[in-house]
Coordinates of C-alpha atoms and ligand atoms in Angstrom, one line a residue:
X4 CA 77.7 191.8 -51.4
X5 CA 74.4 190.5 -50.0
X6 CA 72.0 193.4 -49.3
X7 CA 70.4 193.1 -45.9
X8 CA 66.8 194.1 -45.4
X9 CA 66.6 193.2 -41.7
X10 CA 69.0 193.6 -38.7
X11 CA 71.8 191.1 -38.8
X12 CA 70.8 189.8 -35.3
X13 CA 67.8 187.9 -34.0
X14 CA 65.1 190.4 -33.5
X15 CA 63.8 190.7 -29.9
X16 CA 60.2 191.2 -28.7
X17 CA 58.5 194.5 -29.1
X18 CA 57.8 196.7 -26.2
X19 CA 54.2 196.3 -24.9
X20 CA 52.1 198.6 -22.8
X21 CA 51.2 195.6 -20.8
X22 CA 54.6 195.6 -19.1
X23 CA 53.6 196.8 -15.6
X24 CA 55.7 199.6 -14.2
X25 CA 57.1 200.6 -17.6
X26 CA 57.0 204.0 -19.2
X27 CA 55.0 202.3 -22.0
X28 CA 52.4 201.2 -19.6
X29 CA 52.0 204.7 -18.1
X30 CA 51.9 206.2 -21.6
X31 CA 49.0 204.0 -22.7
X32 CA 47.0 204.1 -19.6
X33 CA 47.5 207.7 -18.5
X34 CA 49.2 209.8 -21.2
X35 CA 47.3 208.8 -24.3
X36 CA 43.8 209.6 -22.9
X37 CA 45.3 212.9 -21.7
X38 CA 46.5 213.8 -25.2
X39 CA 42.9 213.2 -26.6
X40 CA 41.5 215.3 -23.7
X41 CA 43.9 218.2 -24.5
X42 CA 42.9 218.0 -28.2
X43 CA 39.3 218.5 -27.1
X44 CA 40.2 221.4 -24.8
X45 CA 42.4 223.2 -27.3
X46 CA 39.9 223.2 -30.3
X47 CA 36.5 224.4 -31.1
X48 CA 35.2 221.1 -32.3
X49 CA 31.6 220.3 -33.2
X50 CA 29.5 218.2 -30.7
X51 CA 29.8 215.2 -32.9
X52 CA 33.6 215.4 -33.0
X53 CA 33.8 215.9 -29.2
X54 CA 31.5 212.9 -28.7
X55 CA 33.8 210.7 -30.9
X56 CA 36.9 211.9 -29.1
X57 CA 35.3 211.1 -25.7
X58 CA 34.4 207.7 -27.0
X59 CA 38.0 207.2 -28.0
X60 CA 39.1 208.1 -24.4
X61 CA 36.7 205.4 -23.0
X62 CA 38.2 202.8 -25.3
X63 CA 41.7 203.1 -23.7
X64 CA 43.0 200.7 -22.6
X65 CA 40.5 197.9 -22.4
X66 CA 38.4 198.1 -25.5
X67 CA 39.4 196.2 -28.6
X68 CA 41.4 197.6 -31.5
X69 CA 39.1 198.1 -34.6
X70 CA 39.5 199.1 -38.2
X71 CA 39.4 202.8 -39.1
X72 CA 36.2 204.2 -40.5
X73 CA 38.0 206.5 -43.0
X74 CA 37.4 204.5 -46.1
X75 CA 38.5 207.3 -48.5
X76 CA 41.6 208.4 -46.6
X77 CA 44.9 208.2 -48.6
X78 CA 46.5 205.9 -46.0
X79 CA 43.5 203.7 -45.5
X80 CA 44.9 200.5 -47.2
X81 CA 48.2 200.7 -45.4
X82 CA 46.4 201.1 -42.1
X83 CA 44.1 198.2 -42.8
X84 CA 47.2 196.0 -43.3
X85 CA 48.8 197.3 -40.0
X86 CA 45.6 196.9 -38.0
X87 CA 44.6 193.4 -39.2
X88 CA 46.9 191.4 -36.9
X89 CA 45.7 193.3 -33.8
X90 CA 41.9 193.3 -34.4
X91 CA 39.9 192.4 -31.3
X92 CA 42.8 192.7 -28.7
X93 CA 43.2 195.7 -26.5
X94 CA 45.6 198.7 -26.3
X95 CA 47.9 197.0 -23.8
X96 CA 48.1 193.8 -25.7
X97 CA 49.4 195.5 -29.0
X98 CA 53.0 196.7 -29.4
X99 CA 53.4 200.1 -27.8
X100 CA 54.6 201.6 -31.0
X101 CA 51.4 200.5 -32.7
X102 CA 49.2 201.8 -29.8
X103 CA 50.7 205.3 -30.1
X104 CA 50.5 205.7 -33.9
X105 CA 47.0 204.1 -33.8
X106 CA 45.9 206.7 -31.2
X107 CA 47.1 209.6 -33.3
X108 CA 45.4 208.1 -36.3
X109 CA 42.1 207.6 -34.4
X110 CA 42.2 211.2 -33.4
X111 CA 42.3 212.2 -37.0
X112 CA 39.4 209.8 -37.8
X113 CA 37.4 211.5 -35.0
X114 CA 38.2 215.1 -36.1
X115 CA 37.2 214.2 -39.8
X116 CA 40.7 215.2 -40.9
X117 CA 40.3 213.2 -44.1
X118 CA 36.7 214.2 -44.9
X119 CA 36.4 217.0 -47.5
X120 CA 33.6 219.4 -46.6
X121 CA 33.7 218.7 -42.9
X122 CA 34.9 221.4 -40.5
X123 CA 37.9 219.3 -39.3
X124 CA 39.0 218.6 -42.9
X125 CA 42.9 219.0 -43.0
X126 CA 42.7 221.0 -39.7
X127 CA 45.7 220.2 -37.5
X128 CA 44.3 219.3 -34.0
X129 CA 47.6 220.3 -32.4
X130 CA 47.9 223.7 -34.2
X131 CA 47.7 225.7 -30.9
X132 CA 50.6 223.7 -29.4
X133 CA 52.7 224.2 -32.5
X134 CA 52.0 227.9 -32.4
X135 CA 52.9 228.2 -28.8
X136 CA 56.0 226.1 -29.5
X137 CA 57.1 228.7 -32.1
X138 CA 56.4 231.6 -29.7
X139 CA 58.5 229.9 -27.1
X140 CA 61.4 229.7 -29.6
X141 CA 61.4 233.5 -29.9
X142 CA 64.0 234.2 -27.3
X143 CA 66.5 231.7 -28.6
X144 CA 65.9 232.5 -32.3
X145 CA 68.0 235.8 -32.4
X146 CA 71.2 234.4 -30.8
X147 CA 70.9 231.2 -32.7
X148 CA 70.6 233.0 -36.0
X149 CA 73.5 235.2 -35.2
X150 CA 75.6 232.1 -34.4
X151 CA 74.6 230.4 -37.6
X152 CA 75.5 233.4 -39.7
X153 CA 78.9 233.6 -38.0
X154 CA 79.5 229.9 -38.4
X155 CA 78.7 229.9 -42.1
X156 CA 81.1 232.8 -42.6
X157 CA 83.8 230.8 -40.7
X158 CA 84.6 228.2 -43.4
X159 CA 88.0 227.4 -41.9
X160 CA 86.5 226.2 -38.6
X161 CA 84.0 223.9 -40.3
X162 CA 84.6 220.8 -38.1
X163 CA 83.9 222.8 -35.0
X164 CA 80.9 224.5 -36.6
X165 CA 79.3 221.1 -37.7
X166 CA 79.8 219.9 -34.1
X167 CA 78.0 222.9 -32.7
X168 CA 75.1 222.8 -35.0
X169 CA 74.7 219.1 -34.4
X170 CA 74.5 219.8 -30.6
X171 CA 71.8 222.5 -31.2
X172 CA 69.8 220.0 -33.3
X173 CA 70.3 217.3 -30.6
X174 CA 69.1 219.5 -27.6
X175 CA 66.4 221.0 -29.8
X176 CA 64.7 217.6 -29.3
X177 CA 63.7 218.8 -25.9
X178 CA 60.9 220.7 -27.6
X179 CA 58.4 217.7 -27.7
X180 CA 54.8 218.7 -27.0
X181 CA 53.5 215.2 -26.6
X182 CA 55.4 214.8 -23.4
X183 CA 55.6 218.5 -22.2
X184 CA 52.7 220.6 -23.4
X185 CA 53.7 224.3 -23.9
X186 CA 52.0 226.7 -21.6
X187 CA 52.3 230.5 -21.9
X188 CA 55.6 231.8 -20.6
X189 CA 57.6 228.6 -21.3
X190 CA 60.8 229.2 -23.1
X191 CA 62.6 226.6 -25.3
X192 CA 66.0 227.8 -24.3
X193 CA 69.0 225.7 -24.8
X194 CA 71.0 226.2 -21.6
X195 CA 74.7 226.1 -21.8
X196 CA 74.6 223.1 -19.4
X197 CA 72.7 221.1 -21.9
X198 CA 75.3 221.7 -24.6
X199 CA 77.8 220.0 -22.2
X200 CA 78.9 216.6 -23.5
X201 CA 78.7 215.0 -20.0
X202 CA 74.9 214.7 -20.5
X203 CA 75.5 212.7 -23.7
X204 CA 75.4 208.9 -23.1
X205 CA 76.9 207.9 -26.4
X206 CA 78.7 210.6 -28.4
X207 CA 79.7 209.6 -31.9
X208 CA 79.8 213.3 -33.0
X209 CA 83.6 213.2 -33.7
X210 CA 83.3 210.5 -36.3
X211 CA 80.2 212.1 -37.8
X212 CA 82.1 215.4 -38.2
X213 CA 85.0 213.5 -39.8
X214 CA 82.6 211.7 -42.1
X215 CA 80.8 214.9 -43.1
X216 CA 84.0 216.8 -43.7
X217 CA 85.3 213.9 -45.9
X218 CA 82.3 214.0 -48.3
X219 CA 82.9 215.2 -51.8
X220 CA 82.0 218.9 -51.5
X221 CA 78.8 220.0 -53.1
X222 CA 77.7 216.6 -54.4
X223 CA 76.5 214.6 -51.5
X224 CA 72.9 214.2 -50.5
X225 CA 71.8 214.3 -46.8
X226 CA 68.3 213.2 -45.7
X227 CA 66.8 214.6 -42.6
X228 CA 64.0 212.9 -40.8
X229 CA 62.3 215.9 -39.2
X230 CA 60.8 215.6 -35.7
X231 CA 59.0 218.4 -33.8
X232 CA 57.8 221.8 -35.0
X233 CA 58.7 224.8 -32.8
X234 CA 62.3 225.3 -31.7
X235 CA 63.4 221.9 -32.8
X236 CA 62.4 222.6 -36.4
X237 CA 64.2 226.0 -36.3
X238 CA 67.3 224.1 -35.1
X239 CA 66.9 221.5 -37.8
X240 CA 66.5 224.1 -40.5
X241 CA 69.7 225.7 -39.2
X242 CA 71.5 222.4 -39.5
X243 CA 70.3 222.1 -43.1
X244 CA 71.4 225.7 -43.8
X245 CA 74.9 225.1 -42.4
X246 CA 75.3 221.8 -44.3
X247 CA 74.2 223.4 -47.6
X248 CA 75.7 226.9 -47.2
X249 CA 79.1 225.5 -46.2
X250 CA 79.0 223.3 -49.4
X251 CA 79.4 220.1 -47.4
X252 CA 76.1 218.9 -48.8
X253 CA 74.9 219.4 -52.3
X254 CA 71.4 218.6 -51.4
X255 CA 69.3 218.2 -48.2
X256 CA 66.0 216.3 -48.4
X257 CA 63.7 217.2 -45.5
X258 CA 61.3 214.4 -44.6
X259 CA 58.4 215.7 -42.6
X260 CA 55.2 213.9 -41.6
X261 CA 52.3 213.6 -44.0
X262 CA 49.7 214.0 -41.2
X263 CA 49.6 215.4 -37.6
X264 CA 51.1 212.9 -35.2
X265 CA 52.8 212.9 -31.8
X266 CA 51.3 216.3 -31.2
X267 CA 54.2 218.4 -32.4
X268 CA 55.7 216.5 -35.3
X269 CA 56.4 218.8 -38.2
X270 CA 54.6 218.7 -41.6
X271 CA 55.5 220.7 -44.7
X272 CA 53.0 223.4 -43.6
X273 CA 54.9 223.8 -40.3
X274 CA 58.1 224.5 -42.2
X275 CA 56.3 227.3 -44.1
X276 CA 54.8 228.6 -40.9
X277 CA 58.3 228.6 -39.3
X278 CA 59.8 230.6 -42.2
X279 CA 57.0 233.1 -42.0
X280 CA 57.4 233.4 -38.2
X281 CA 61.1 234.0 -38.7
X282 CA 60.4 236.7 -41.3
X283 CA 58.0 238.4 -38.9
X284 CA 60.7 238.9 -36.3
X285 CA 62.1 241.9 -38.2
X286 CA 65.6 241.0 -37.2
X287 CA 68.4 241.3 -39.7
X288 CA 70.2 238.2 -38.3
X289 CA 67.1 236.0 -38.5
X290 CA 66.2 237.4 -41.9
X291 CA 69.6 236.3 -43.2
X292 CA 68.9 232.7 -42.2
X293 CA 65.3 232.7 -43.6
X294 CA 66.4 234.3 -46.9
X295 CA 69.2 231.7 -47.3
X296 CA 66.6 228.9 -46.6
X297 CA 64.1 230.4 -49.1
X298 CA 66.8 230.6 -51.8
X299 CA 67.9 227.0 -51.1
X300 CA 64.3 225.9 -51.5
X301 CA 64.0 227.8 -54.7
X302 CA 67.2 226.4 -56.1
X303 CA 66.0 222.9 -55.2
X304 CA 69.1 222.2 -53.0
X305 CA 66.7 222.0 -50.1
X306 CA 63.7 219.9 -50.9
X307 CA 60.8 217.9 -49.2
X308 CA 59.9 214.3 -49.6
X309 CA 56.7 213.4 -47.9
X310 CA 55.8 209.7 -47.4
X311 CA 52.9 208.2 -45.4
X312 CA 55.4 205.6 -44.1
X313 CA 56.5 207.9 -41.3
X314 CA 53.0 208.0 -39.8
X315 CA 52.6 204.2 -39.8
X316 CA 53.4 201.9 -36.9
X317 CA 56.2 200.0 -38.6
X318 CA 59.9 199.4 -38.1
X319 CA 62.3 201.1 -40.5
X320 CA 63.3 197.7 -41.9
X321 CA 59.6 197.3 -43.0
X322 CA 59.8 200.3 -45.3
X323 CA 58.3 200.0 -48.8
X324 CA 60.7 199.1 -51.6
X325 CA 60.3 202.5 -53.2
X326 CA 61.5 204.3 -50.1
X327 CA 64.4 201.9 -49.6
X328 CA 65.5 202.5 -53.2
X329 CA 65.2 206.3 -52.7
X330 CA 67.2 206.2 -49.4
X331 CA 69.9 204.2 -51.1
X332 CA 70.8 207.4 -53.0
X333 CA 71.5 209.2 -49.7
X334 CA 75.0 209.7 -48.3
X335 CA 73.6 210.2 -44.8
X336 CA 70.3 209.8 -43.1
X337 CA 69.9 212.0 -40.0
X338 CA 67.2 210.7 -37.7
X339 CA 65.8 213.3 -35.3
X340 CA 64.1 212.5 -32.1
X341 CA 63.0 209.6 -29.9
X342 CA 60.0 208.2 -31.9
X343 CA 62.2 208.0 -35.1
X344 CA 64.9 206.2 -33.0
X345 CA 62.3 203.7 -31.8
X346 CA 61.4 203.1 -35.4
X347 CA 65.0 202.5 -36.3
X348 CA 65.2 199.9 -33.6
X349 CA 61.7 198.5 -34.2
X350 CA 60.8 199.6 -30.7
X351 CA 62.1 196.4 -29.3
X352 CA 63.8 195.0 -26.2
X353 CA 67.4 195.0 -27.6
X354 CA 70.0 194.0 -25.0
X355 CA 71.5 197.4 -24.1
X356 CA 75.0 196.3 -25.2
X357 CA 73.8 195.5 -28.8
X358 CA 76.0 197.5 -31.2
X359 CA 74.0 200.2 -33.0
X360 CA 75.7 199.3 -36.3
X361 CA 74.7 195.7 -36.0
X362 CA 71.0 196.6 -35.7
X363 CA 71.2 199.2 -38.4
X364 CA 73.0 196.8 -40.8
X365 CA 69.7 196.6 -42.8
X366 CA 70.2 200.2 -44.0
X367 CA 72.7 201.0 -46.8
X368 CA 73.2 204.8 -46.3
X369 CA 75.1 205.9 -43.3
X370 CA 72.8 206.8 -40.4
X371 CA 73.1 209.3 -37.6
X372 CA 70.6 209.2 -34.8
X373 CA 70.2 212.3 -32.6
X374 CA 67.7 211.9 -29.8
X375 CA 67.0 212.7 -26.2
X376 CA 66.0 209.5 -24.4
X377 CA 62.2 209.5 -23.9
X378 CA 61.6 205.7 -24.0
X379 CA 63.0 202.5 -22.7
X380 CA 64.8 201.7 -25.9
X381 CA 68.6 201.6 -25.9
X382 CA 71.6 200.0 -27.6
X383 CA 75.3 200.5 -27.9
X384 CA 76.0 200.7 -24.2
X385 CA 79.1 199.3 -22.6
X386 CA 78.6 196.6 -19.9
X387 CA 78.0 198.2 -16.6
X388 CA 76.8 201.5 -18.1
X389 CA 73.1 200.9 -17.4
X390 CA 73.8 200.5 -13.7
X391 CA 76.0 203.6 -13.5
X392 CA 73.5 205.7 -15.3
X393 CA 70.8 204.4 -13.1
X394 CA 72.7 205.5 -10.0
X395 CA 73.2 209.0 -11.4
X396 CA 69.5 209.4 -12.6
X397 CA 66.9 206.7 -12.1
X398 CA 64.8 208.3 -14.9
X399 CA 67.7 208.5 -17.4
X400 CA 66.0 206.5 -20.1
X401 CA 62.8 208.5 -20.3
X402 CA 63.2 211.9 -18.8
X403 CA 64.5 213.6 -21.9
X404 CA 67.6 214.9 -20.0
X405 CA 70.1 212.6 -21.7
X406 CA 71.4 212.8 -25.3
X407 CA 72.3 210.1 -27.6
X408 CA 74.4 210.6 -30.8
X409 CA 74.8 207.3 -32.6
X410 CA 76.3 206.7 -36.0
X411 CA 76.7 203.9 -38.4
X412 CA 78.9 204.4 -41.5
Ligands
F6P6 O1 55.0 208.8 -25.5 C1 56.3 209.2 -25.3 C2 56.9 209.4 -26.5 O2 56.1 208.5 -27.3 C3 58.3 209.0 -26.6 O3 58.5 207.7 -26.2 C4 58.3 209.2 -28.1 O4 59.2 208.6 -28.7 C5 58.1 210.7 -27.8 O5 56.9 210.6 -27.2 C6 58.1 211.7 -28.9 O6 59.3 212.2 -28.8 P1 60.1 212.8 -30.0 O7 59.3 214.0 -30.4 O8 61.5 213.1 -29.6 O9 60.1 211.8 -31.1
MG7 MG1 58.0 214.3 -32.0

């Protein structure tokens, strides 16, 4: 069989910030400078750093893209390659996906994230948002932990349990601090209404559950592309816990980000902070979950794999050969969140009725995408669906109210 490395269909144009009236345009022109401004407000940076961040704000959107000035950074070479084709053109003329990742990388350049000895060295500029995100998860943590403990004890009802924990992981994607900064008093609660399937545009959960329950118990490997820290990370750890503790998966590989990006995206440090936060709650139910997770980590059934690829502005089909070979060993790749979804689809203008499986034909492992729609990227819709969704909610593509569960075997 020929192994594909690209989608089996002609690849459409990328989404650009220059598309007037689009969410991408609004993001580049209004939201990206606001994210830099918030990083200034929420940190105690030196005058030099503040000056560089303010310069960055003035560059958006009309100033030209330039190379990074981080010559010793571990991702410098890859970034040089990504930036080269866009040198000299402005933030609206580059693909939207590039503009966003470039912004987050320029923030790290300004804060001296990669410069040993500087105050900003390895300091997460979004630490406050992440901390508030965890605090806001507090109310939901106790009932979620109690449910997970009950679900794990209920081996007989496994298909239903998998379904439920997938729903929690899906709606956990609401906790995205690049779009909705956390303010004191916010609570990342999953309302019952949100668990309702009528708010799910495409729902392949049934076949996913069948697929998972059909895996050879205890031997399969599942890879989880982590998205946001805070409540979503708690939900994703619960998903890993259920998959492993039920024996459905032999191993779960967590794939966090190597560096701070998209404000709330989780890094290895955030997983550790989350476990410590859970332990501090002094709740027997939450303790049970965190103890299981610590044991799974110790046994090596729950592991981390960190790659800089996930912080680069590339489509998934542009992944390095080493990552492709590694993912080939996985039985299922679970992609969390909207930005990962955009990467799977190359952040392109696919006709909305393009089958998900046709686009994803470049990937050998099975793939499950769980996302709330926060961008004008879509596929897999029946003819006429776009119009009917638009009638129900004109903001359906980007308001984070609508769930997507898409699966390719
Ligand atoms: O700028 C908006 C946005 O970039 C979405 O389009 C993007 O995909 C999202 O932020 C981050 O969402 P998530 O945390 O679900 O990946
Ligand atoms: Mg995110």
